[in-house]
mmCIF file of C-alpha atoms in Angstrom:
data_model
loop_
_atom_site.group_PDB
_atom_site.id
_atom_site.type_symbol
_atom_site.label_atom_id
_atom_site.label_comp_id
_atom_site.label_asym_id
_atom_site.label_seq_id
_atom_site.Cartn_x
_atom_site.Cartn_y
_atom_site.Cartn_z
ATOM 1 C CA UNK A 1 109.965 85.373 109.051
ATOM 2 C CA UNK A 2 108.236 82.168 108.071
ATOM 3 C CA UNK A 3 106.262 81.042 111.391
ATOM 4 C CA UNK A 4 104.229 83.239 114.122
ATOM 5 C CA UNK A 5 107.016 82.602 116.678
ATOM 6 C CA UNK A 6 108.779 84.755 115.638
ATOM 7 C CA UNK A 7 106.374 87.578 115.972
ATOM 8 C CA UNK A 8 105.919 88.917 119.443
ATOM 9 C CA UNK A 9 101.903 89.357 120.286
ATOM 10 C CA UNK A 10 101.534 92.160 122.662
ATOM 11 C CA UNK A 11 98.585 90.838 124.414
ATOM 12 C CA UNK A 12 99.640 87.174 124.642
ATOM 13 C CA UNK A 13 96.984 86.023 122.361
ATOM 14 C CA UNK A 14 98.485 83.507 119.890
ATOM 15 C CA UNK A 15 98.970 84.537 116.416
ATOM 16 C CA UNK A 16 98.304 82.640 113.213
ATOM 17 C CA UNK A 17 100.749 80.364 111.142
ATOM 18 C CA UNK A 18 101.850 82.272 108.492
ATOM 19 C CA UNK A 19 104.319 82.608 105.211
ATOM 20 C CA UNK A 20 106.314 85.179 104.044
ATOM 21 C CA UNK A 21 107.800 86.776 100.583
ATOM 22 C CA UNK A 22 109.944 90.088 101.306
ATOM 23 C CA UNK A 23 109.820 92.647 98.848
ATOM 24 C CA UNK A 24 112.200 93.182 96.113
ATOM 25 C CA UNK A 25 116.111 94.656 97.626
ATOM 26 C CA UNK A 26 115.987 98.541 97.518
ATOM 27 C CA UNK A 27 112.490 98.659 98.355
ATOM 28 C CA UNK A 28 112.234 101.663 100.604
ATOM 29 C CA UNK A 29 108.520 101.964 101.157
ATOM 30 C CA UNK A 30 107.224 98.743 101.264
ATOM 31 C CA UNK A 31 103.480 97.420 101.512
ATOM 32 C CA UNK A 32 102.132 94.408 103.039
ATOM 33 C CA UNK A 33 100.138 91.958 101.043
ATOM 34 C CA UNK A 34 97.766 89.383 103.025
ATOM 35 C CA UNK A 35 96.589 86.354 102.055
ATOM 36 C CA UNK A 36 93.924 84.007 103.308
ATOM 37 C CA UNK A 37 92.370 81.249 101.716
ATOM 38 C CA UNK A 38 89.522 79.187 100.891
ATOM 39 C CA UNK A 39 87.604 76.741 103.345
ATOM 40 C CA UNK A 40 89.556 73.662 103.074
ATOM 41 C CA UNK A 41 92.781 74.753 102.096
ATOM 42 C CA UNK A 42 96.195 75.971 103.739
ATOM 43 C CA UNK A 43 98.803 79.256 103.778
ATOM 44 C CA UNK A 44 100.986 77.587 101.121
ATOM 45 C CA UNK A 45 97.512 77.524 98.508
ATOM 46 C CA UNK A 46 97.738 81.271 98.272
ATOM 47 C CA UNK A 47 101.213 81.550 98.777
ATOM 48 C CA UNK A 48 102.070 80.514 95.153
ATOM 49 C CA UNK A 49 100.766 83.531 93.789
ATOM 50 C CA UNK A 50 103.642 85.589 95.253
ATOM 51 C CA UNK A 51 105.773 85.247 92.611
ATOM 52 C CA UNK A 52 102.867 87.332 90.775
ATOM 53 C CA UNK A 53 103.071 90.047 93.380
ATOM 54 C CA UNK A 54 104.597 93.079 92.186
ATOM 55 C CA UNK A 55 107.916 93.617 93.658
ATOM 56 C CA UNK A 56 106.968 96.564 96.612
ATOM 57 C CA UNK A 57 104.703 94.217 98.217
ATOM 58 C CA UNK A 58 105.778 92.063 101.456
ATOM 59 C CA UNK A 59 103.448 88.731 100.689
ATOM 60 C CA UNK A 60 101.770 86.987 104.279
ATOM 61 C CA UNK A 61 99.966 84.235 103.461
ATOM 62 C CA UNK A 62 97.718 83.039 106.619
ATOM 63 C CA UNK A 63 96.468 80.019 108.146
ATOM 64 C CA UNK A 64 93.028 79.648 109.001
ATOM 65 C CA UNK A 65 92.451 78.417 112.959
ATOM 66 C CA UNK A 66 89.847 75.777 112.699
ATOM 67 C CA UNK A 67 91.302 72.260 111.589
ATOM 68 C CA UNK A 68 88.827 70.309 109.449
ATOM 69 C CA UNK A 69 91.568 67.255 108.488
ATOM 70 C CA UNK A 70 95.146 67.215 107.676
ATOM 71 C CA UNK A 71 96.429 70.460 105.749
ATOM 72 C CA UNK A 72 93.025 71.246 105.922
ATOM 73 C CA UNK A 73 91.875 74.463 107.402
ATOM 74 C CA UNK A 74 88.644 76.790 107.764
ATOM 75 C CA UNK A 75 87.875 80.204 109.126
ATOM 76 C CA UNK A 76 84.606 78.903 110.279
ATOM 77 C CA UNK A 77 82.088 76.232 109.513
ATOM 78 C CA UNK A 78 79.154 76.532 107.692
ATOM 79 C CA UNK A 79 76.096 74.994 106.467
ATOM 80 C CA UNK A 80 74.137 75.289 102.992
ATOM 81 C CA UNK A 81 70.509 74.737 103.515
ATOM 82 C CA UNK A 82 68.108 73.527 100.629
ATOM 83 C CA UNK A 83 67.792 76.875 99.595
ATOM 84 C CA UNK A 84 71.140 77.743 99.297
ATOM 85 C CA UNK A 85 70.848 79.799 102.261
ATOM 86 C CA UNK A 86 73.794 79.333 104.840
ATOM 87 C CA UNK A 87 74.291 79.224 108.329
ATOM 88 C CA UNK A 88 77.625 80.343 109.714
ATOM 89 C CA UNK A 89 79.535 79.456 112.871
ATOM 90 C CA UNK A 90 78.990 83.043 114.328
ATOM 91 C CA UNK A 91 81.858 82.244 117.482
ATOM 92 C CA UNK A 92 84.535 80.863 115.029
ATOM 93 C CA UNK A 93 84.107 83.599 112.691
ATOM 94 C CA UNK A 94 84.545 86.219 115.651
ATOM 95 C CA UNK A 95 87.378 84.202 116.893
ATOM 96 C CA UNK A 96 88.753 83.945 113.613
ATOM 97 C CA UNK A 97 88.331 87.568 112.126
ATOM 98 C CA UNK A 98 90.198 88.967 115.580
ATOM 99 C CA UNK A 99 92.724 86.581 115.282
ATOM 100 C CA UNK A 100 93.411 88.303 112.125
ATOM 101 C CA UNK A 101 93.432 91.691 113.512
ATOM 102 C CA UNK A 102 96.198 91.006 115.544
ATOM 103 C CA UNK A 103 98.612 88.906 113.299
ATOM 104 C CA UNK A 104 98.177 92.199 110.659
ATOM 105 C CA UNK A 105 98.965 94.322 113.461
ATOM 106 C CA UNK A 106 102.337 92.646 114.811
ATOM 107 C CA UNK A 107 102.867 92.003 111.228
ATOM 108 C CA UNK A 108 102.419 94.868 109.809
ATOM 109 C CA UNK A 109 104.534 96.498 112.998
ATOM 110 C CA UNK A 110 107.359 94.282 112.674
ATOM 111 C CA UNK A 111 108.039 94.821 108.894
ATOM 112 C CA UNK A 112 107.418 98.705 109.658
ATOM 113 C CA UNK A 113 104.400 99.186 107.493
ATOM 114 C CA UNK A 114 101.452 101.615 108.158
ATOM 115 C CA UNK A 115 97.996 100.503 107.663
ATOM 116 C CA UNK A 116 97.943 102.656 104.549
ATOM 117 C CA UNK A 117 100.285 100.646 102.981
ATOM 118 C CA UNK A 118 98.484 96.951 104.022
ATOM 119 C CA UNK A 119 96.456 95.638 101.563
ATOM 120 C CA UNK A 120 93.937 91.972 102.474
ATOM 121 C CA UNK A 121 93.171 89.681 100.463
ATOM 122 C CA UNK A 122 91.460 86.462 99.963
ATOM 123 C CA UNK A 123 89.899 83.696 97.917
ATOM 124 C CA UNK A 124 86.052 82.742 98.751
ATOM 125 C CA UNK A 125 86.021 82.205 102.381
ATOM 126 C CA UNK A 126 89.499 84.249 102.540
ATOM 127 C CA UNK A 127 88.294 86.765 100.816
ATOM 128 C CA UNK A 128 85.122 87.317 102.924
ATOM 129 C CA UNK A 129 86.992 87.558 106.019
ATOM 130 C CA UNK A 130 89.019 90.090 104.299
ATOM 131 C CA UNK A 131 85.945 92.421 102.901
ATOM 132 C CA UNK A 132 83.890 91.625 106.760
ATOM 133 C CA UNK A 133 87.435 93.312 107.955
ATOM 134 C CA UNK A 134 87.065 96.571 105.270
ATOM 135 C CA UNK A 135 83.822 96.542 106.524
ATOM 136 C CA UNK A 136 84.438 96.685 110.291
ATOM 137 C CA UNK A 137 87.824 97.746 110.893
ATOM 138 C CA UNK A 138 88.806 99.705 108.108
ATOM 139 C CA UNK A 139 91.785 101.785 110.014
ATOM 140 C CA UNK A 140 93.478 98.284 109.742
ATOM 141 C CA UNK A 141 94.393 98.462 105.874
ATOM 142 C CA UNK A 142 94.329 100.734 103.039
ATOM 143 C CA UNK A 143 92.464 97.803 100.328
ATOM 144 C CA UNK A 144 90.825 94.497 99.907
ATOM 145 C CA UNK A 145 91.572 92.127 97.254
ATOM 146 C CA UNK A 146 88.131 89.822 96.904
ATOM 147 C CA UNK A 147 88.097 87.445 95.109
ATOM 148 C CA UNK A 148 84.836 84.639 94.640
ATOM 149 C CA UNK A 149 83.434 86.004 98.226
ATOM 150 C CA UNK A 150 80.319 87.325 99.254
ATOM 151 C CA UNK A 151 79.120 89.460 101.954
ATOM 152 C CA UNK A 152 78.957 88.584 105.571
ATOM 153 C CA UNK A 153 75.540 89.573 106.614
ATOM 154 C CA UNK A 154 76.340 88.430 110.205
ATOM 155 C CA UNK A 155 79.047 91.401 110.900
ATOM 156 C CA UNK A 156 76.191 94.093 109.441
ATOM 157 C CA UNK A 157 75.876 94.912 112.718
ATOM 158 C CA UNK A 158 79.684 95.846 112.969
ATOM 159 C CA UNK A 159 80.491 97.501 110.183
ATOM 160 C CA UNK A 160 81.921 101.337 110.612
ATOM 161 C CA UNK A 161 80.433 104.667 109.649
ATOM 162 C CA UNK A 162 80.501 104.817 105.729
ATOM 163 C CA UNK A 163 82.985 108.140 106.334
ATOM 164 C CA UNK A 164 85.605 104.941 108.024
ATOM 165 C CA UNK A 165 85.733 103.856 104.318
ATOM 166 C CA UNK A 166 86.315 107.056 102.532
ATOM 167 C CA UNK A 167 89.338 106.808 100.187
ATOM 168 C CA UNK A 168 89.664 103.115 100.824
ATOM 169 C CA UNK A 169 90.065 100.708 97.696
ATOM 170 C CA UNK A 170 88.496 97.746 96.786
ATOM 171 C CA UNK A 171 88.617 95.067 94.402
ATOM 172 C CA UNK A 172 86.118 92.067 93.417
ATOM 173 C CA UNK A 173 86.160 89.364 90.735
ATOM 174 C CA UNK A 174 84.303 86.733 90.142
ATOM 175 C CA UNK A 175 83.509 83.742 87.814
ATOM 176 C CA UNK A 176 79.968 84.104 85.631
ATOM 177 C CA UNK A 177 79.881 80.168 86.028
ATOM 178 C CA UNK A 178 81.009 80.088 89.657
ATOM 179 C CA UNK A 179 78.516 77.084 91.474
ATOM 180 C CA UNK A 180 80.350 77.804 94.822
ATOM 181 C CA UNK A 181 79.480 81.321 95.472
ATOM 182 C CA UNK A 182 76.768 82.489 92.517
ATOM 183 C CA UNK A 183 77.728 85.599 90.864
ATOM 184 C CA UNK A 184 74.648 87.466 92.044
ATOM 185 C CA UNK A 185 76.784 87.119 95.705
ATOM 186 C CA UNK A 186 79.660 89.563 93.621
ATOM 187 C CA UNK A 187 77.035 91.890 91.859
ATOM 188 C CA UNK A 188 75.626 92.627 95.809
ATOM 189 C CA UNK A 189 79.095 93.515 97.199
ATOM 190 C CA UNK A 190 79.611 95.631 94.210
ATOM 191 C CA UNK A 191 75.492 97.123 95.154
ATOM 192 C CA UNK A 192 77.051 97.731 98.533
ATOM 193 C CA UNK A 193 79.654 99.701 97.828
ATOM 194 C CA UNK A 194 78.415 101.803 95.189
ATOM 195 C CA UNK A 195 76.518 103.010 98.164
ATOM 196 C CA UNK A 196 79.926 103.705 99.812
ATOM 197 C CA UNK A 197 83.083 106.174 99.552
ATOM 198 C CA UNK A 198 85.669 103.206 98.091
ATOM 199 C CA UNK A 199 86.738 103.135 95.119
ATOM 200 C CA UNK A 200 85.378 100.451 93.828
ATOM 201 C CA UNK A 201 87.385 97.607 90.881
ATOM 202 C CA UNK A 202 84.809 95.156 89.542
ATOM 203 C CA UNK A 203 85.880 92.381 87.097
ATOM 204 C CA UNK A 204 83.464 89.097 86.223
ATOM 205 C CA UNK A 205 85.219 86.459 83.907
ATOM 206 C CA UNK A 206 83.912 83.729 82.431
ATOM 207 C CA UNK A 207 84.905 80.579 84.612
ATOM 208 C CA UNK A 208 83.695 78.709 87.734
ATOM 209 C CA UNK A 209 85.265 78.680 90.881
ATOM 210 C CA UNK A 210 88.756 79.275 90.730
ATOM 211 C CA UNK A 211 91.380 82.192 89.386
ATOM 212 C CA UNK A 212 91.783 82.243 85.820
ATOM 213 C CA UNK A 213 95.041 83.874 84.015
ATOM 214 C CA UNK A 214 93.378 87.062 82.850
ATOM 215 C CA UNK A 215 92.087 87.727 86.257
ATOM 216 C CA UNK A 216 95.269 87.127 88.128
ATOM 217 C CA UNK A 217 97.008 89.447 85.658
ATOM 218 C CA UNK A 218 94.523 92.380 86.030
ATOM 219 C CA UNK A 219 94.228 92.227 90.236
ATOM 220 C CA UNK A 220 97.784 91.829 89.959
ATOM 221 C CA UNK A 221 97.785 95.498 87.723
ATOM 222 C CA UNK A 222 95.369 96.850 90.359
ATOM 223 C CA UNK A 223 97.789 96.239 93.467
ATOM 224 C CA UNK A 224 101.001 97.321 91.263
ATOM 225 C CA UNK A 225 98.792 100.477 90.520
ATOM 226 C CA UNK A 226 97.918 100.961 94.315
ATOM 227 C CA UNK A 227 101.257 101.061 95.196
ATOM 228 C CA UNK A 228 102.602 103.174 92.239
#
């Protein structure tokens, strides 16, 4: 399974370009590992950290729907203004976090793997479509990987009851040097769910905006751990 074709949508909505890494032979109960990635970038960015993945983990690595220039792709458009405040594309973000929804879903029901076993993840814009979806559909997936995100305010108004979340999982790292997304933007996710029944990894590094070694090797702990 390499492209969406191949993956009947039940609704006839389109489904998003994607890659794929099976799990290791013998694998009897596998989980499903999505990817998305940063404003700008493509499936094949995240992609090369599959071979990182521990070995029960199917790896999907996604392709944002908005084209911003060749190999160049974004889950919506944004704006910084001159006090660092930003201003989101509110339709392309919809579009773009229900597109999601359903590529999981005929994913995750093609390779046979229940939402408790489906873990999202994402770098900086990847990653906040991936909390926004812990947030508001959290019978999706079991975890979120986040990674250099912040939160969403705009889905506020759609997130679930905090009982959705109970015995979820989450994870967030950032960089203490990160210009893109400030670290204060990872302390108030972590604020967030303290108030919240997930159990909650937090890691800062030193760095800027970008996945060092050490915290590669410790998310990559945290989903072997998840899936025992």
């Amino acid at each position: 399974m390499n492209q969406n074709g191949t993956i009947p949508a039940s609704d006839g909505h389109k489904l998003l370009s994607l890659l794929h890494r099976p799990p290791a032979p013998g694998v009897t109960q596998p989980w499903l590992l999505v990817l998305m990635h940063g404003v700008g970038s493509n499936e094949d960015d995240l992609f090369g950290l599959s071979d990182f993945v521990p070995a029960p983990f199917h790896v999907v690595s996604l392709r944002a729907p908005f084209v911003l220039g060749p190999d160049s792709y974004a889950w919506f458009e944004f704006s910084v203004a001159s006090d660092g405040s930003r201003r989101i594309d509110t339709a392309q973000e919809t579009v773009s976090r229900e597109a999601i929804v359903r590529t999981v879903q005929a994913v995750a029901h093609q390779l046979d793997v229940p939402p408790q076993r489906v873990v999202l993840g994402g770098f900086s814009q990847g990653g906040i479509m991936a909390l926004s979806l812990l947030r508001t559909q959290p019978a999706l997936l079991q975890a979120a990987m986040v990674m250099h995100s912040r939160l969403l305010p705009e889905v506020d108004a759609l997130a679930a009851p905090a009982q959705a979340l109970n015995g979820k999982q989450l994870w967030v790292s950032h960089g203490l040097q990160d210009g893109v997304i400030p670290i204060a933007s990872a302390r108030a996710i972590r604020d967030l769910a303290s108030t919240l029944p997930v159990a909650l990894t937090y890691h800062e590094y030193p760095g800027t905006h970008e996945i060092r070694a050490a915290e590669l090797q410790a998310a990559m702990q945290w989903l072997g751990d998840l899936a025992g």
